[in-house]
């Protein structure tokens, strides 16, 4: 085959040498517009996994790269006058020039034709090629030519960065944060050879412009950075080698995804590789790794399917299918890390203390968890746990066990919770006339015995017509009050847990069947008229609600106040106002369900008017020493609906009205929603609201083990974690998770003590390697 790689970066060169090596009969050419030893950029970092595949595919290249590598384990944070260092992180770095030169030399050795200083205008220049590799980088001309086929989606990110070098040799991957009068800058610094370190400086567009950097030339912007990071540079200079870039040489990162990666142009098959197919932000340093992995996979497919022209279509299809999955995974992690650096100045840097800032930074991609940090650097993590515990009011003696973050207490108004785990409200649809019975006593009682610090019964409705189903709990009469008192007294006298109450009104989602008879389906008999912000049914088949009048509002307001007075007298420890999931108050907040043109519709202020009125009225009768939270749908997951930005605006309003916590859920507002589920999928909303609005939060959603909760609490992404479904599966979730991570201080009910040692031993036995005995 005749193969031409347009672009001699890591992707083009590595693919060329692998193909020539695997099948020397191929005629392989790499065409590069630069000169051989001419390249922009400084060092790049790699993972051990990529090196392992490189060793397998071409030991010679791998060896040459490994000799030129710089390996380091430490990460150092320079922040607010402190230097904090952790170890065990394992990176390797190499100069980009050095790496390209190694690849070029190996290409020559294997017989690849290298053509330099030729700026290719299009693939038609190589009409005799069977295969054209578009390895011409992020601004690929070839991809642009076939944009209607490849359908590139390039999302330009808001931050600005400049890729510089310095002759100072840093001995750790260093992150240096500096505040100016306009905001924060950060430098990502790592050494890649005996004399040089990469020094990338990044900031937001606003700060960049506020300093007038957009008007500077390269020398001026380098001088600006030298001055800003003078303390860290310690007399060393910053250098640029991006002479090909105009202006100040600051760039915006573009996140690239392509819908298709290959195309037959009539003569040749053209395929995208490396940065021309996809990009991953430098915050997790994976662009070169992805380019190398692409080259390996395409070669592997030729080996598997056949090194002949006829096999090309099948090879390209298989290459794209396999690489897409890995690329999406890396892009996901890179996105989290990139977004962290985009918001760091406005969200974390001014408020977090250096210790917690370091933890937040280390876990920015959400791929490194609490226990993973323990494996990397036990000493540092234990030091951090001690610091965190002290902030939470626990001060263990030097040799005493330190509780991990989820097992530290949390105080809010007059309420002290023993740990950070909450049993999230979950409708059980098992009440008669709204009255909790033995089922609720056993269900909630056993979960309160299971170790959670705070237990919520399901959404409790303020009037008969506020119920979702005839089986929902309610609090509007004495029979309900008496039954709730029995439950609350049991929990207070028999367990260490506290109990909160979530008050709500179903709105347009009312008068439906219980879940197991048809979730959201309207009752066939015995339904009741519905009210909502606007006269929009939830499903096409749902009862159409009446748009609330002021009289309706007054009645609902009075019902909320009366239910709150009952909750207060019963002795609930905390109150949550349910303003999420498309129920009545949520229907006012979302523009998808609130089409009103009076003072209760339109702007954020108007949409929040009635929910805030209810909140204030309830807060006024709820005792001052007991906290109140508000549950919000922080994302409607549907075009035109509320986004986390809107949720932050509402969170600020509720905070100003006296809310102590925001419980950050999402969705269930409209049936057509398109949520993106995943591990901890709602935690970013809690993170945003907690750290931007400076209000304590509850994170909820797919938090299913201690490691998740510890990572969230330790990083300051929430103050409490609500755990719902795992508590249905296991009432003793908290006791079991404590045992699993070896936290011995978690109390068990005294009646159950004799089971504890056996449970812990069984866990240890299950974790130990099996002993295989001969028959
Ligand atoms: C600030 C910054 C920091 C980074 N840090 C890291 C890191 O730490 N680790 C990491 O793995 N990655 C990092 N990257 C990303 C990494 O540089 C790229 O992902 C990687 O180089 C992609 O390789 P490639 O071969 O696909 O493209 P490139 O390396 O961009 O190579 C494309 C080549 O094609 C040539 N070319 C383009 N058009 C033509 C044409 N028309 N004719 C002829 N030749 C042409 C170019 O001159 C270039 O040599 C970083 C990127 C940036 C911007
Ligand atoms: C059976 C069931 C009933 C639920 N009922 C309520 C409810 O009454 N009020 C509420 O705010 N959320 C309710 N939810 C949502 C949960 O509180 C929680 O937010 C959601 O299940 C995500 O958490 P998880 O991933 O830990 O299950 C319910 C969830 C389930 C599974």
PDB file of N, CA and C and ligand atoms in Angstrom, residues 423-429 457-460 468 502 515 519 576 578-581 583 631 663-666 668 681-682 700-704 722-728, ligand 2:
ATOM      1  N   UNK A 423     -30.434   9.692  55.040  1.00  0.00           N
ATOM      2  CA  UNK A 423     -31.343   8.842  54.263  1.00  0.00           C
ATOM      3  C   UNK A 423     -32.254   9.793  53.489  1.00  0.00           C
ATOM      4  N   UNK A 424     -32.097   9.782  52.173  1.00  0.00           N
ATOM      5  CA  UNK A 424     -32.820  10.719  51.311  1.00  0.00           C
ATOM      6  C   UNK A 424     -34.315  10.393  51.319  1.00  0.00           C
ATOM      7  N   UNK A 425     -35.179  11.397  51.187  1.00  0.00           N
ATOM      8  CA  UNK A 425     -36.611  11.097  51.167  1.00  0.00           C
ATOM      9  C   UNK A 425     -36.976  10.168  50.008  1.00  0.00           C
ATOM     10  N   UNK A 426     -37.760   9.161  50.315  1.00  0.00           N
ATOM     11  CA  UNK A 426     -38.188   8.223  49.253  1.00  0.00           C
ATOM     12  C   UNK A 426     -39.637   7.824  49.464  1.00  0.00           C
ATOM     13  N   UNK A 427     -40.457   8.164  48.483  1.00  0.00           N
ATOM     14  CA  UNK A 427     -41.881   7.850  48.568  1.00  0.00           C
ATOM     15  C   UNK A 427     -42.079   6.341  48.610  1.00  0.00           C
ATOM     16  N   UNK A 428     -42.882   5.905  49.563  1.00  0.00           N
ATOM     17  CA  UNK A 428     -43.146   4.462  49.740  1.00  0.00           C
ATOM     18  C   UNK A 428     -44.577   4.120  49.350  1.00  0.00           C
ATOM     19  N   UNK A 429     -45.393   5.116  49.154  1.00  0.00           N
ATOM     20  CA  UNK A 429     -46.776   4.935  48.683  1.00  0.00           C
ATOM     21  C   UNK A 429     -47.527   3.897  49.516  1.00  0.00           C
ATOM     22  N   UNK A 457     -38.303  10.899  56.202  1.00  0.00           N
ATOM     23  CA  UNK A 457     -39.413  10.189  55.560  1.00  0.00           C
ATOM     24  C   UNK A 457     -39.625  10.794  54.170  1.00  0.00           C
ATOM     25  N   UNK A 458     -40.454  10.129  53.398  1.00  0.00           N
ATOM     26  CA  UNK A 458     -40.751  10.617  52.050  1.00  0.00           C
ATOM     27  C   UNK A 458     -41.418  11.995  52.080  1.00  0.00           C
ATOM     28  N   UNK A 459     -41.537  12.603  50.902  1.00  0.00           N
ATOM     29  CA  UNK A 459     -42.242  13.884  50.808  1.00  0.00           C
ATOM     30  C   UNK A 459     -43.589  13.745  51.514  1.00  0.00           C
ATOM     31  N   UNK A 460     -43.817  14.630  52.464  1.00  0.00           N
ATOM     32  CA  UNK A 460     -45.050  14.580  53.246  1.00  0.00           C
ATOM     33  C   UNK A 460     -45.915  15.757  52.801  1.00  0.00           C
ATOM     34  N   UNK A 468     -49.231  13.006  45.905  1.00  0.00           N
ATOM     35  CA  UNK A 468     -48.934  12.454  44.575  1.00  0.00           C
ATOM     36  C   UNK A 468     -49.908  11.303  44.334  1.00  0.00           C
ATOM     37  N   UNK A 502     -39.630  16.338  55.026  1.00  0.00           N
ATOM     38  CA  UNK A 502     -39.688  17.044  53.741  1.00  0.00           C
ATOM     39  C   UNK A 502     -41.150  17.353  53.439  1.00  0.00           C
ATOM     40  N   UNK A 515     -46.593   3.756  42.583  1.00  0.00           N
ATOM     41  CA  UNK A 515     -45.550   3.472  41.578  1.00  0.00           C
ATOM     42  C   UNK A 515     -45.721   2.117  40.904  1.00  0.00           C
ATOM     43  N   UNK A 519     -46.436   4.273  37.329  1.00  0.00           N
ATOM     44  CA  UNK A 519     -45.842   5.528  37.796  1.00  0.00           C
ATOM     45  C   UNK A 519     -46.299   6.711  36.940  1.00  0.00           C
ATOM     46  N   UNK A 576     -37.336  20.260  55.432  1.00  0.00           N
ATOM     47  CA  UNK A 576     -36.916  20.525  54.050  1.00  0.00           C
ATOM     48  C   UNK A 576     -38.145  20.907  53.229  1.00  0.00           C
ATOM     49  N   UNK A 578     -39.739  20.969  49.712  1.00  0.00           N
ATOM     50  CA  UNK A 578     -39.524  20.278  48.437  1.00  0.00           C
ATOM     51  C   UNK A 578     -39.891  21.223  47.293  1.00  0.00           C
ATOM     52  N   UNK A 579     -38.862  21.760  46.651  1.00  0.00           N
ATOM     53  CA  UNK A 579     -39.101  22.674  45.514  1.00  0.00           C
ATOM     54  C   UNK A 579     -38.439  22.090  44.261  1.00  0.00           C
ATOM     55  N   UNK A 580     -38.410  20.741  44.197  1.00  0.00           N
ATOM     56  CA  UNK A 580     -37.748  20.066  43.064  1.00  0.00           C
ATOM     57  C   UNK A 580     -38.728  19.131  42.369  1.00  0.00           C
ATOM     58  N   UNK A 581     -38.224  18.469  41.345  1.00  0.00           N
ATOM     59  CA  UNK A 581     -38.855  17.311  40.705  1.00  0.00           C
ATOM     60  C   UNK A 581     -40.216  17.595  40.070  1.00  0.00           C
ATOM     61  N   UNK A 583     -42.808  19.146  41.185  1.00  0.00           N
ATOM     62  CA  UNK A 583     -43.984  19.292  42.037  1.00  0.00           C
ATOM     63  C   UNK A 583     -44.365  20.783  42.117  1.00  0.00           C
ATOM     64  N   UNK A 631     -34.987  21.657  48.674  1.00  0.00           N
ATOM     65  CA  UNK A 631     -34.525  20.772  47.590  1.00  0.00           C
ATOM     66  C   UNK A 631     -34.865  21.406  46.247  1.00  0.00           C
ATOM     67  N   UNK A 663     -30.449  21.358  48.985  1.00  0.00           N
ATOM     68  CA  UNK A 663     -30.354  19.928  48.664  1.00  0.00           C
ATOM     69  C   UNK A 663     -30.407  19.839  47.136  1.00  0.00           C
ATOM     70  N   UNK A 664     -29.277  19.431  46.543  1.00  0.00           N
ATOM     71  CA  UNK A 664     -29.110  19.621  45.090  1.00  0.00           C
ATOM     72  C   UNK A 664     -29.452  18.363  44.305  1.00  0.00           C
ATOM     73  N   UNK A 665     -30.713  18.261  43.922  1.00  0.00           N
ATOM     74  CA  UNK A 665     -31.156  17.173  43.063  1.00  0.00           C
ATOM     75  C   UNK A 665     -31.295  17.725  41.649  1.00  0.00           C
ATOM     76  N   UNK A 666     -31.942  16.966  40.763  1.00  0.00           N
ATOM     77  CA  UNK A 666     -32.169  17.496  39.412  1.00  0.00           C
ATOM     78  C   UNK A 666     -33.323  16.754  38.745  1.00  0.00           C
ATOM     79  N   UNK A 668     -36.816  15.512  36.584  1.00  0.00           N
ATOM     80  CA  UNK A 668     -38.187  15.075  36.857  1.00  0.00           C
ATOM     81  C   UNK A 668     -39.197  16.210  36.739  1.00  0.00           C
ATOM     82  N   UNK A 681     -23.590  11.946  39.597  1.00  0.00           N
ATOM     83  CA  UNK A 681     -23.888  12.845  38.478  1.00  0.00           C
ATOM     84  C   UNK A 681     -24.468  14.191  38.879  1.00  0.00           C
ATOM     85  N   UNK A 682     -25.011  14.294  40.104  1.00  0.00           N
ATOM     86  CA  UNK A 682     -25.554  15.595  40.510  1.00  0.00           C
ATOM     87  C   UNK A 682     -24.604  16.365  41.428  1.00  0.00           C
ATOM     88  N   UNK A 700     -26.687  14.607  46.271  1.00  0.00           N
ATOM     89  CA  UNK A 700     -27.491  13.384  46.174  1.00  0.00           C
ATOM     90  C   UNK A 700     -27.402  12.856  44.750  1.00  0.00           C
ATOM     91  N   UNK A 701     -27.576  11.556  44.610  1.00  0.00           N
ATOM     92  CA  UNK A 701     -27.608  10.976  43.273  1.00  0.00           C
ATOM     93  C   UNK A 701     -26.408  10.108  42.978  1.00  0.00           C
ATOM     94  N   UNK A 702     -26.652   8.774  42.954  1.00  0.00           N
ATOM     95  CA  UNK A 702     -25.611   7.809  42.608  1.00  0.00           C
ATOM     96  C   UNK A 702     -24.360   7.958  43.481  1.00  0.00           C
ATOM     97  N   UNK A 703     -24.603   8.222  44.759  1.00  0.00           N
ATOM     98  CA  UNK A 703     -23.524   8.190  45.749  1.00  0.00           C
ATOM     99  C   UNK A 703     -23.714   6.856  46.456  1.00  0.00           C
ATOM    100  N   UNK A 704     -22.879   5.888  46.169  1.00  0.00           N
ATOM    101  CA  UNK A 704     -23.243   4.556  46.631  1.00  0.00           C
ATOM    102  C   UNK A 704     -22.177   3.850  47.441  1.00  0.00           C
ATOM    103  N   UNK A 722     -26.797  12.733  50.666  1.00  0.00           N
ATOM    104  CA  UNK A 722     -28.042  11.983  50.817  1.00  0.00           C
ATOM    105  C   UNK A 722     -27.940  10.726  49.964  1.00  0.00           C
ATOM    106  N   UNK A 723     -28.272   9.604  50.582  1.00  0.00           N
ATOM    107  CA  UNK A 723     -28.148   8.318  49.902  1.00  0.00           C
ATOM    108  C   UNK A 723     -29.540   7.689  49.897  1.00  0.00           C
ATOM    109  N   UNK A 724     -30.070   7.447  48.725  1.00  0.00           N
ATOM    110  CA  UNK A 724     -31.448   6.947  48.634  1.00  0.00           C
ATOM    111  C   UNK A 724     -31.465   5.443  48.358  1.00  0.00           C
ATOM    112  N   UNK A 725     -31.347   5.038  47.089  1.00  0.00           N
ATOM    113  CA  UNK A 725     -31.535   3.621  46.749  1.00  0.00           C
ATOM    114  C   UNK A 725     -30.630   2.670  47.517  1.00  0.00           C
ATOM    115  N   UNK A 726     -29.360   3.024  47.743  1.00  0.00           N
ATOM    116  CA  UNK A 726     -28.547   2.080  48.531  1.00  0.00           C
ATOM    117  C   UNK A 726     -29.151   1.810  49.920  1.00  0.00           C
ATOM    118  N   UNK A 727     -29.910   2.783  50.437  1.00  0.00           N
ATOM    119  CA  UNK A 727     -30.546   2.563  51.734  1.00  0.00           C
ATOM    120  C   UNK A 727     -31.773   1.659  51.630  1.00  0.00           C
ATOM    121  N   UNK A 728     -32.367   1.602  50.442  1.00  0.00           N
ATOM    122  CA  UNK A 728     -33.469   0.642  50.275  1.00  0.00           C
ATOM    123  C   UNK A 728     -32.900  -0.775  50.256  1.00  0.00           C
TER     124      UNK A 728
HETATM  125  C1  LIG B   2     -38.516   5.036  45.474  1.00  0.00           C
HETATM  126  C2  LIG B   2     -38.036   6.453  45.468  1.00  0.00           C
HETATM  127  C3  LIG B   2     -38.844   7.457  45.956  1.00  0.00           C
HETATM  128  C4  LIG B   2     -38.412   8.763  45.986  1.00  0.00           C
HETATM  129  N1  LIG B   2     -39.177   9.728  46.588  1.00  0.00           N
HETATM  130  C5  LIG B   2     -38.677  10.961  46.778  1.00  0.00           C
HETATM  131  C6  LIG B   2     -39.353  11.915  47.586  1.00  0.00           C
HETATM  132  O1  LIG B   2     -40.376  11.645  48.170  1.00  0.00           O
HETATM  133  N2  LIG B   2     -38.819  13.150  47.697  1.00  0.00           N
HETATM  134  C7  LIG B   2     -37.648  13.484  47.066  1.00  0.00           C
HETATM  135  O2  LIG B   2     -37.205  14.623  47.169  1.00  0.00           O
HETATM  136  N3  LIG B   2     -36.973  12.585  46.354  1.00  0.00           N
HETATM  137  C8  LIG B   2     -37.446  11.339  46.214  1.00  0.00           C
HETATM  138  N4  LIG B   2     -36.700  10.403  45.542  1.00  0.00           N
HETATM  139  C9  LIG B   2     -35.382  10.762  45.033  1.00  0.00           C
HETATM  140  C10 LIG B   2     -34.306  10.401  46.060  1.00  0.00           C
HETATM  141  O3  LIG B   2     -34.443  11.139  47.241  1.00  0.00           O
HETATM  142  C11 LIG B   2     -32.910  10.627  45.469  1.00  0.00           C
HETATM  143  O4  LIG B   2     -32.785  12.000  45.198  1.00  0.00           O
HETATM  144  C12 LIG B   2     -32.661   9.825  44.214  1.00  0.00           C
HETATM  145  O5  LIG B   2     -33.122   8.495  44.365  1.00  0.00           O
HETATM  146  C13 LIG B   2     -31.170   9.774  43.851  1.00  0.00           C
HETATM  147  O6  LIG B   2     -30.422   9.204  44.895  1.00  0.00           O
HETATM  148  P1  LIG B   2     -29.830   7.697  44.823  1.00  0.00           P
HETATM  149  O7  LIG B   2     -29.007   7.630  43.578  1.00  0.00           O
HETATM  150  O8  LIG B   2     -29.025   7.558  46.074  1.00  0.00           O
HETATM  151  O9  LIG B   2     -30.998   6.757  44.766  1.00  0.00           O
HETATM  152  C14 LIG B   2     -37.150   9.075  45.483  1.00  0.00           C
HETATM  153  C15 LIG B   2     -36.346   8.078  44.962  1.00  0.00           C
HETATM  154  C16 LIG B   2     -36.762   6.772  44.974  1.00  0.00           C
HETATM  155  C17 LIG B   2     -35.830   5.708  44.455  1.00  0.00           C
END
